[in-house]
């Protein structure tokens, strides 16, 4: 199964890795345009539209909410197939929120089920922006019930009404009224049923606790969080990974502070 993807920019030299971007829930590859506009002169970038989103809105990547890990394994396989079809060799994976969680799973799955084929894309670094590492087993059932309630609303109610409530959640507390309304307008072109399905397939209740394995990976991993994103700054401070806190940003750094995000990304790539 292939996911919709777009390529931007050119490599300054052939040995550079490709930068692959994974968006968050309700987003699509276009969310990265402010970052990519700063990179395209010297970097090759690929944006992925994840299942249920953007031009992958009708791609389900064999997602199932019944599997132990939901849709994580299916999306991992779809991402690998997409990168291979694109002819990607070495790549850096950059993920935001839901995309960061999928990036973590992808990195851990590659390490667990290492691919020896020389023509397979090779992950060399991971940049995580505001991603959760996973819940204790005891907290997963209540989380799944929480996600089921939201998914039912996304599937059944007018999207504008659901989004008005969605962006009132504490994780979005740093948004101004204008920013919140802009996001509601921007996200209203989503397909509610696709969002609902992806939300359950990638629920935190279905995600393994990935931090112990991430800490053991041989590839460099860097975590970004916005200084106003108290929940994820707290998670980051205790994770034992290399972290950078971005000033004057909340949960969505690459939209709120794209220059600072790009600077941190380039520093990580070049390190």
mmCIF file of C-alpha atoms in Angstrom:
data_model
loop_
_atom_site.group_PDB
_atom_site.id
_atom_site.type_symbol
_atom_site.label_atom_id
_atom_site.label_comp_id
_atom_site.label_asym_id
_atom_site.label_seq_id
_atom_site.Cartn_x
_atom_site.Cartn_y
_atom_site.Cartn_z
ATOM 1 C CA UNK A 1 0.000 0.000 0.000
ATOM 2 C CA UNK A 2 1.405 3.399 -1.016
ATOM 3 C CA UNK A 3 0.715 6.725 0.659
ATOM 4 C CA UNK A 4 0.433 10.027 -1.195
ATOM 5 C CA UNK A 5 3.750 11.860 -1.081
ATOM 6 C CA UNK A 6 5.381 14.930 -2.610
ATOM 7 C CA UNK A 7 9.038 15.731 -3.182
ATOM 8 C CA UNK A 8 10.542 19.209 -2.812
ATOM 9 C CA UNK A 9 14.018 20.647 -3.179
ATOM 10 C CA UNK A 10 17.370 19.293 -4.271
ATOM 11 C CA UNK A 11 20.339 17.891 -2.395
ATOM 12 C CA UNK A 12 23.453 20.051 -2.224
ATOM 13 C CA UNK A 13 25.402 16.818 -2.678
ATOM 14 C CA UNK A 14 24.427 13.244 -3.439
ATOM 15 C CA UNK A 15 25.510 11.894 -0.063
ATOM 16 C CA UNK A 16 22.911 13.894 1.871
ATOM 17 C CA UNK A 17 19.960 12.065 3.395
ATOM 18 C CA UNK A 18 16.400 12.756 2.291
ATOM 19 C CA UNK A 19 14.226 14.507 4.900
ATOM 20 C CA UNK A 20 10.874 12.758 5.351
ATOM 21 C CA UNK A 21 8.053 14.572 7.155
ATOM 22 C CA UNK A 22 5.038 13.050 8.965
ATOM 23 C CA UNK A 23 2.195 15.379 10.000
ATOM 24 C CA UNK A 24 -0.142 15.194 12.999
ATOM 25 C CA UNK A 25 -3.809 14.274 13.343
ATOM 26 C CA UNK A 26 -6.035 16.450 11.109
ATOM 27 C CA UNK A 27 -3.009 17.633 9.112
ATOM 28 C CA UNK A 28 -1.364 16.793 5.799
ATOM 29 C CA UNK A 29 1.947 17.241 4.034
ATOM 30 C CA UNK A 30 1.253 20.903 3.309
ATOM 31 C CA UNK A 31 1.612 21.661 7.020
ATOM 32 C CA UNK A 32 5.392 21.563 6.540
ATOM 33 C CA UNK A 33 5.526 24.202 3.784
ATOM 34 C CA UNK A 34 7.001 26.970 5.967
ATOM 35 C CA UNK A 35 9.834 24.666 7.038
ATOM 36 C CA UNK A 36 10.420 23.187 3.591
ATOM 37 C CA UNK A 37 10.566 26.634 1.987
ATOM 38 C CA UNK A 38 13.708 27.248 4.052
ATOM 39 C CA UNK A 39 15.226 23.861 3.177
ATOM 40 C CA UNK A 40 14.464 23.305 -0.496
ATOM 41 C CA UNK A 41 17.545 25.066 -1.850
ATOM 42 C CA UNK A 42 19.908 22.562 -0.220
ATOM 43 C CA UNK A 43 17.829 19.581 0.956
ATOM 44 C CA UNK A 44 15.562 17.008 -0.649
ATOM 45 C CA UNK A 45 12.319 16.790 1.322
ATOM 46 C CA UNK A 46 9.420 14.342 1.071
ATOM 47 C CA UNK A 47 6.076 14.982 2.740
ATOM 48 C CA UNK A 48 3.742 12.073 3.413
ATOM 49 C CA UNK A 49 -0.054 12.286 3.679
ATOM 50 C CA UNK A 50 -0.922 9.687 6.302
ATOM 51 C CA UNK A 51 -3.996 7.431 5.910
ATOM 52 C CA UNK A 52 -7.296 9.260 6.290
ATOM 53 C CA UNK A 53 -5.614 12.627 5.648
ATOM 54 C CA UNK A 54 -4.958 14.924 2.691
ATOM 55 C CA UNK A 55 -4.659 13.049 -0.592
ATOM 56 C CA UNK A 56 -4.413 9.775 1.332
ATOM 57 C CA UNK A 57 -7.909 10.396 2.703
ATOM 58 C CA UNK A 58 -9.244 7.186 1.167
ATOM 59 C CA UNK A 59 -6.144 5.103 1.864
ATOM 60 C CA UNK A 60 -6.690 2.856 4.866
ATOM 61 C CA UNK A 61 -3.306 1.057 4.705
ATOM 62 C CA UNK A 62 -5.111 -2.026 6.007
ATOM 63 C CA UNK A 63 -5.714 -0.177 9.250
ATOM 64 C CA UNK A 64 -7.525 -2.162 11.887
ATOM 65 C CA UNK A 65 -8.503 -1.160 15.393
ATOM 66 C CA UNK A 66 -8.740 -4.839 16.332
ATOM 67 C CA UNK A 67 -5.027 -5.607 16.087
ATOM 68 C CA UNK A 68 -3.006 -5.423 19.302
ATOM 69 C CA UNK A 69 -1.096 -2.399 17.998
ATOM 70 C CA UNK A 70 -3.967 -0.920 15.988
ATOM 71 C CA UNK A 71 -2.749 0.470 12.695
ATOM 72 C CA UNK A 72 0.865 1.119 13.701
ATOM 73 C CA UNK A 73 2.340 -1.910 11.931
ATOM 74 C CA UNK A 74 0.287 -1.356 8.764
ATOM 75 C CA UNK A 75 1.317 2.299 8.557
ATOM 76 C CA UNK A 76 4.960 1.345 9.167
ATOM 77 C CA UNK A 77 4.774 -1.017 6.200
ATOM 78 C CA UNK A 78 2.997 1.573 4.036
ATOM 79 C CA UNK A 79 5.678 4.153 4.852
ATOM 80 C CA UNK A 80 8.462 1.736 3.914
ATOM 81 C CA UNK A 81 6.739 0.859 0.630
ATOM 82 C CA UNK A 82 6.257 4.554 -0.189
ATOM 83 C CA UNK A 83 9.897 5.450 0.492
ATOM 84 C CA UNK A 84 11.133 2.494 -1.512
ATOM 85 C CA UNK A 85 8.878 3.462 -4.428
ATOM 86 C CA UNK A 86 10.337 6.975 -4.231
ATOM 87 C CA UNK A 87 13.868 5.579 -4.495
ATOM 88 C CA UNK A 88 14.926 6.881 -1.083
ATOM 89 C CA UNK A 89 18.262 5.686 0.277
ATOM 90 C CA UNK A 90 19.377 7.295 3.559
ATOM 91 C CA UNK A 91 16.670 9.345 5.267
ATOM 92 C CA UNK A 92 15.965 11.413 8.365
ATOM 93 C CA UNK A 93 12.421 11.019 9.690
ATOM 94 C CA UNK A 94 10.702 14.063 11.190
ATOM 95 C CA UNK A 95 7.359 13.563 12.912
ATOM 96 C CA UNK A 96 4.910 15.846 14.697
ATOM 97 C CA UNK A 97 2.482 14.668 17.414
ATOM 98 C CA UNK A 98 0.701 11.629 15.901
ATOM 99 C CA UNK A 99 3.405 11.646 13.215
ATOM 100 C CA UNK A 100 6.068 11.625 15.935
ATOM 101 C CA UNK A 101 4.463 8.563 17.526
ATOM 102 C CA UNK A 102 4.386 6.810 14.156
ATOM 103 C CA UNK A 103 8.036 7.799 13.621
ATOM 104 C CA UNK A 104 8.981 6.265 16.980
ATOM 105 C CA UNK A 105 7.187 3.037 16.101
ATOM 106 C CA UNK A 106 8.803 2.998 12.662
ATOM 107 C CA UNK A 107 12.306 3.389 14.117
ATOM 108 C CA UNK A 108 11.718 0.693 16.721
ATOM 109 C CA UNK A 109 10.168 -1.689 14.181
ATOM 110 C CA UNK A 110 13.143 -1.276 11.846
ATOM 111 C CA UNK A 111 15.508 -2.088 14.702
ATOM 112 C CA UNK A 112 13.450 -5.102 15.762
ATOM 113 C CA UNK A 113 12.954 -6.487 12.273
ATOM 114 C CA UNK A 114 16.139 -5.293 10.612
ATOM 115 C CA UNK A 115 16.078 -5.414 6.816
ATOM 116 C CA UNK A 116 19.271 -6.667 5.237
ATOM 117 C CA UNK A 117 18.340 -5.835 1.644
ATOM 118 C CA UNK A 118 20.761 -3.285 0.231
ATOM 119 C CA UNK A 119 18.040 -1.539 -1.788
ATOM 120 C CA UNK A 120 15.870 -0.783 1.254
ATOM 121 C CA UNK A 121 15.671 2.800 2.539
ATOM 122 C CA UNK A 122 17.962 3.304 5.547
ATOM 123 C CA UNK A 123 16.815 5.375 8.519
ATOM 124 C CA UNK A 124 19.756 7.318 9.958
ATOM 125 C CA UNK A 125 18.184 9.882 12.347
ATOM 126 C CA UNK A 126 14.806 10.751 13.901
ATOM 127 C CA UNK A 127 13.498 14.157 14.996
ATOM 128 C CA UNK A 128 10.426 14.045 17.233
ATOM 129 C CA UNK A 129 8.184 17.072 17.798
ATOM 130 C CA UNK A 130 5.727 16.787 20.680
ATOM 131 C CA UNK A 131 5.170 13.028 20.542
ATOM 132 C CA UNK A 132 3.972 10.778 23.392
ATOM 133 C CA UNK A 133 6.061 7.708 24.210
ATOM 134 C CA UNK A 134 3.121 5.525 25.276
ATOM 135 C CA UNK A 135 0.858 4.843 28.237
ATOM 136 C CA UNK A 136 1.102 2.306 31.048
ATOM 137 C CA UNK A 137 -1.207 -0.651 30.426
ATOM 138 C CA UNK A 138 -3.470 0.397 33.316
ATOM 139 C CA UNK A 139 -4.278 3.712 31.601
ATOM 140 C CA UNK A 140 -5.014 2.389 28.129
ATOM 141 C CA UNK A 141 -8.663 1.374 28.490
ATOM 142 C CA UNK A 142 -9.777 4.791 29.751
ATOM 143 C CA UNK A 143 -7.758 6.430 26.990
ATOM 144 C CA UNK A 144 -9.424 4.272 24.355
ATOM 145 C CA UNK A 145 -12.857 5.194 25.674
ATOM 146 C CA UNK A 146 -11.826 8.861 25.482
ATOM 147 C CA UNK A 147 -10.675 8.430 21.878
ATOM 148 C CA UNK A 148 -13.830 6.524 20.960
ATOM 149 C CA UNK A 149 -15.951 9.466 22.112
ATOM 150 C CA UNK A 150 -13.956 11.894 19.965
ATOM 151 C CA UNK A 151 -13.949 9.499 17.009
ATOM 152 C CA UNK A 152 -17.736 9.159 17.182
ATOM 153 C CA UNK A 153 -18.060 12.942 17.050
ATOM 154 C CA UNK A 154 -15.646 13.244 14.119
ATOM 155 C CA UNK A 155 -17.559 10.551 12.228
ATOM 156 C CA UNK A 156 -21.073 11.802 12.958
ATOM 157 C CA UNK A 157 -21.140 15.547 13.668
ATOM 158 C CA UNK A 158 -20.372 18.633 11.552
ATOM 159 C CA UNK A 159 -16.603 18.946 11.493
ATOM 160 C CA UNK A 160 -16.580 22.664 12.281
ATOM 161 C CA UNK A 161 -18.473 22.040 15.533
ATOM 162 C CA UNK A 162 -16.155 19.218 16.593
ATOM 163 C CA UNK A 163 -13.035 21.229 15.782
ATOM 164 C CA UNK A 164 -14.223 24.173 17.884
ATOM 165 C CA UNK A 165 -14.173 21.846 20.896
ATOM 166 C CA UNK A 166 -11.059 19.940 19.806
ATOM 167 C CA UNK A 167 -8.887 23.051 19.868
ATOM 168 C CA UNK A 168 -10.109 23.963 23.359
ATOM 169 C CA UNK A 169 -8.135 21.042 24.807
ATOM 170 C CA UNK A 170 -5.315 21.915 27.255
ATOM 171 C CA UNK A 171 -2.563 20.893 24.799
ATOM 172 C CA UNK A 172 -3.670 23.787 22.560
ATOM 173 C CA UNK A 173 -3.846 26.329 25.389
ATOM 174 C CA UNK A 174 -1.051 28.446 23.893
ATOM 175 C CA UNK A 175 -3.124 29.264 20.790
ATOM 176 C CA UNK A 176 -4.630 32.718 20.460
ATOM 177 C CA UNK A 177 -8.282 33.075 19.501
ATOM 178 C CA UNK A 178 -7.259 33.995 15.943
ATOM 179 C CA UNK A 179 -4.879 31.020 15.683
ATOM 180 C CA UNK A 180 -7.581 28.689 16.978
ATOM 181 C CA UNK A 181 -10.139 29.926 14.454
ATOM 182 C CA UNK A 182 -7.588 29.707 11.634
ATOM 183 C CA UNK A 183 -6.954 26.064 12.519
ATOM 184 C CA UNK A 184 -10.682 25.310 12.624
ATOM 185 C CA UNK A 185 -11.075 26.794 9.141
ATOM 186 C CA UNK A 186 -7.968 25.037 7.833
ATOM 187 C CA UNK A 187 -8.924 21.603 9.189
ATOM 188 C CA UNK A 188 -12.580 21.740 8.143
ATOM 189 C CA UNK A 189 -11.833 20.221 4.731
ATOM 190 C CA UNK A 190 -10.968 16.864 6.329
ATOM 191 C CA UNK A 191 -13.141 13.788 5.929
ATOM 192 C CA UNK A 192 -14.564 13.135 9.387
ATOM 193 C CA UNK A 193 -14.891 9.377 8.927
ATOM 194 C CA UNK A 194 -11.251 9.084 7.856
ATOM 195 C CA UNK A 195 -10.055 11.103 10.845
ATOM 196 C CA UNK A 196 -12.163 8.946 13.178
ATOM 197 C CA UNK A 197 -10.720 5.725 11.799
ATOM 198 C CA UNK A 198 -7.122 6.943 11.987
ATOM 199 C CA UNK A 199 -7.658 8.322 15.478
ATOM 200 C CA UNK A 200 -8.673 4.889 16.777
ATOM 201 C CA UNK A 201 -6.040 3.041 14.748
ATOM 202 C CA UNK A 202 -3.253 5.214 16.205
ATOM 203 C CA UNK A 203 -4.755 5.728 19.649
ATOM 204 C CA UNK A 204 -2.312 5.943 22.540
ATOM 205 C CA UNK A 205 -4.232 2.943 23.866
ATOM 206 C CA UNK A 206 -2.903 0.912 20.901
ATOM 207 C CA UNK A 207 0.649 2.248 21.014
ATOM 208 C CA UNK A 208 3.330 0.233 22.807
ATOM 209 C CA UNK A 209 5.472 2.007 25.384
ATOM 210 C CA UNK A 210 8.302 2.917 23.034
ATOM 211 C CA UNK A 211 10.701 4.894 25.222
ATOM 212 C CA UNK A 212 12.754 1.940 26.544
ATOM 213 C CA UNK A 213 13.435 0.757 23.002
ATOM 214 C CA UNK A 214 14.086 4.285 21.714
ATOM 215 C CA UNK A 215 16.720 4.723 24.415
ATOM 216 C CA UNK A 216 18.519 1.626 23.109
ATOM 217 C CA UNK A 217 18.539 2.542 19.410
ATOM 218 C CA UNK A 218 21.903 3.089 17.756
ATOM 219 C CA UNK A 219 20.661 5.972 15.573
ATOM 220 C CA UNK A 220 20.527 9.559 16.889
ATOM 221 C CA UNK A 221 17.145 10.747 18.157
ATOM 222 C CA UNK A 222 16.319 14.340 19.065
ATOM 223 C CA UNK A 223 13.159 15.643 20.731
ATOM 224 C CA UNK A 224 11.726 19.144 20.278
ATOM 225 C CA UNK A 225 9.054 20.718 22.452
ATOM 226 C CA UNK A 226 7.675 24.250 22.748
ATOM 227 C CA UNK A 227 8.280 26.094 25.994
ATOM 228 C CA UNK A 228 4.531 26.668 26.443
ATOM 229 C CA UNK A 229 3.694 22.995 25.864
ATOM 230 C CA UNK A 230 3.936 22.014 29.527
ATOM 231 C CA UNK A 231 2.680 18.437 29.091
ATOM 232 C CA UNK A 232 5.255 17.493 26.474
ATOM 233 C CA UNK A 233 8.079 19.473 28.066
ATOM 234 C CA UNK A 234 7.492 17.373 31.178
ATOM 235 C CA UNK A 235 7.552 14.161 29.141
ATOM 236 C CA UNK A 236 10.688 15.290 27.330
ATOM 237 C CA UNK A 237 12.561 16.258 30.484
ATOM 238 C CA UNK A 238 12.207 12.735 31.855
ATOM 239 C CA UNK A 239 12.864 10.803 28.629
ATOM 240 C CA UNK A 240 16.656 10.644 28.672
ATOM 241 C CA UNK A 241 16.869 11.632 24.989
ATOM 242 C CA UNK A 242 18.542 14.753 23.635
ATOM 243 C CA UNK A 243 15.983 17.558 23.744
ATOM 244 C CA UNK A 244 15.629 21.162 22.637
ATOM 245 C CA UNK A 245 12.988 23.500 24.049
ATOM 246 C CA UNK A 246 11.880 26.097 21.503
ATOM 247 C CA UNK A 247 11.096 29.567 22.857
ATOM 248 C CA UNK A 248 7.699 31.192 22.294
ATOM 249 C CA UNK A 249 6.094 28.016 20.976
ATOM 250 C CA UNK A 250 3.351 25.668 22.098
ATOM 251 C CA UNK A 251 2.567 22.180 20.825
ATOM 252 C CA UNK A 252 2.904 22.941 17.106
ATOM 253 C CA UNK A 253 6.406 24.382 16.804
ATOM 254 C CA UNK A 254 6.827 24.045 13.028
ATOM 255 C CA UNK A 255 3.781 26.272 12.470
ATOM 256 C CA UNK A 256 4.280 28.686 15.373
ATOM 257 C CA UNK A 257 8.070 29.084 15.046
ATOM 258 C CA UNK A 258 9.127 27.647 11.662
ATOM 259 C CA UNK A 259 12.511 29.414 11.575
ATOM 260 C CA UNK A 260 13.490 28.129 15.019
ATOM 261 C CA UNK A 261 12.231 24.663 14.084
ATOM 262 C CA UNK A 262 14.276 24.625 10.872
ATOM 263 C CA UNK A 263 17.376 25.863 12.691
ATOM 264 C CA UNK A 264 17.056 23.045 15.239
ATOM 265 C CA UNK A 265 16.456 20.488 12.480
ATOM 266 C CA UNK A 266 19.513 21.567 10.485
ATOM 267 C CA UNK A 267 21.666 21.577 13.618
ATOM 268 C CA UNK A 268 20.561 18.016 14.333
ATOM 269 C CA UNK A 269 21.180 16.859 10.759
ATOM 270 C CA UNK A 270 24.650 18.409 10.700
ATOM 271 C CA UNK A 271 25.697 17.178 14.144
#
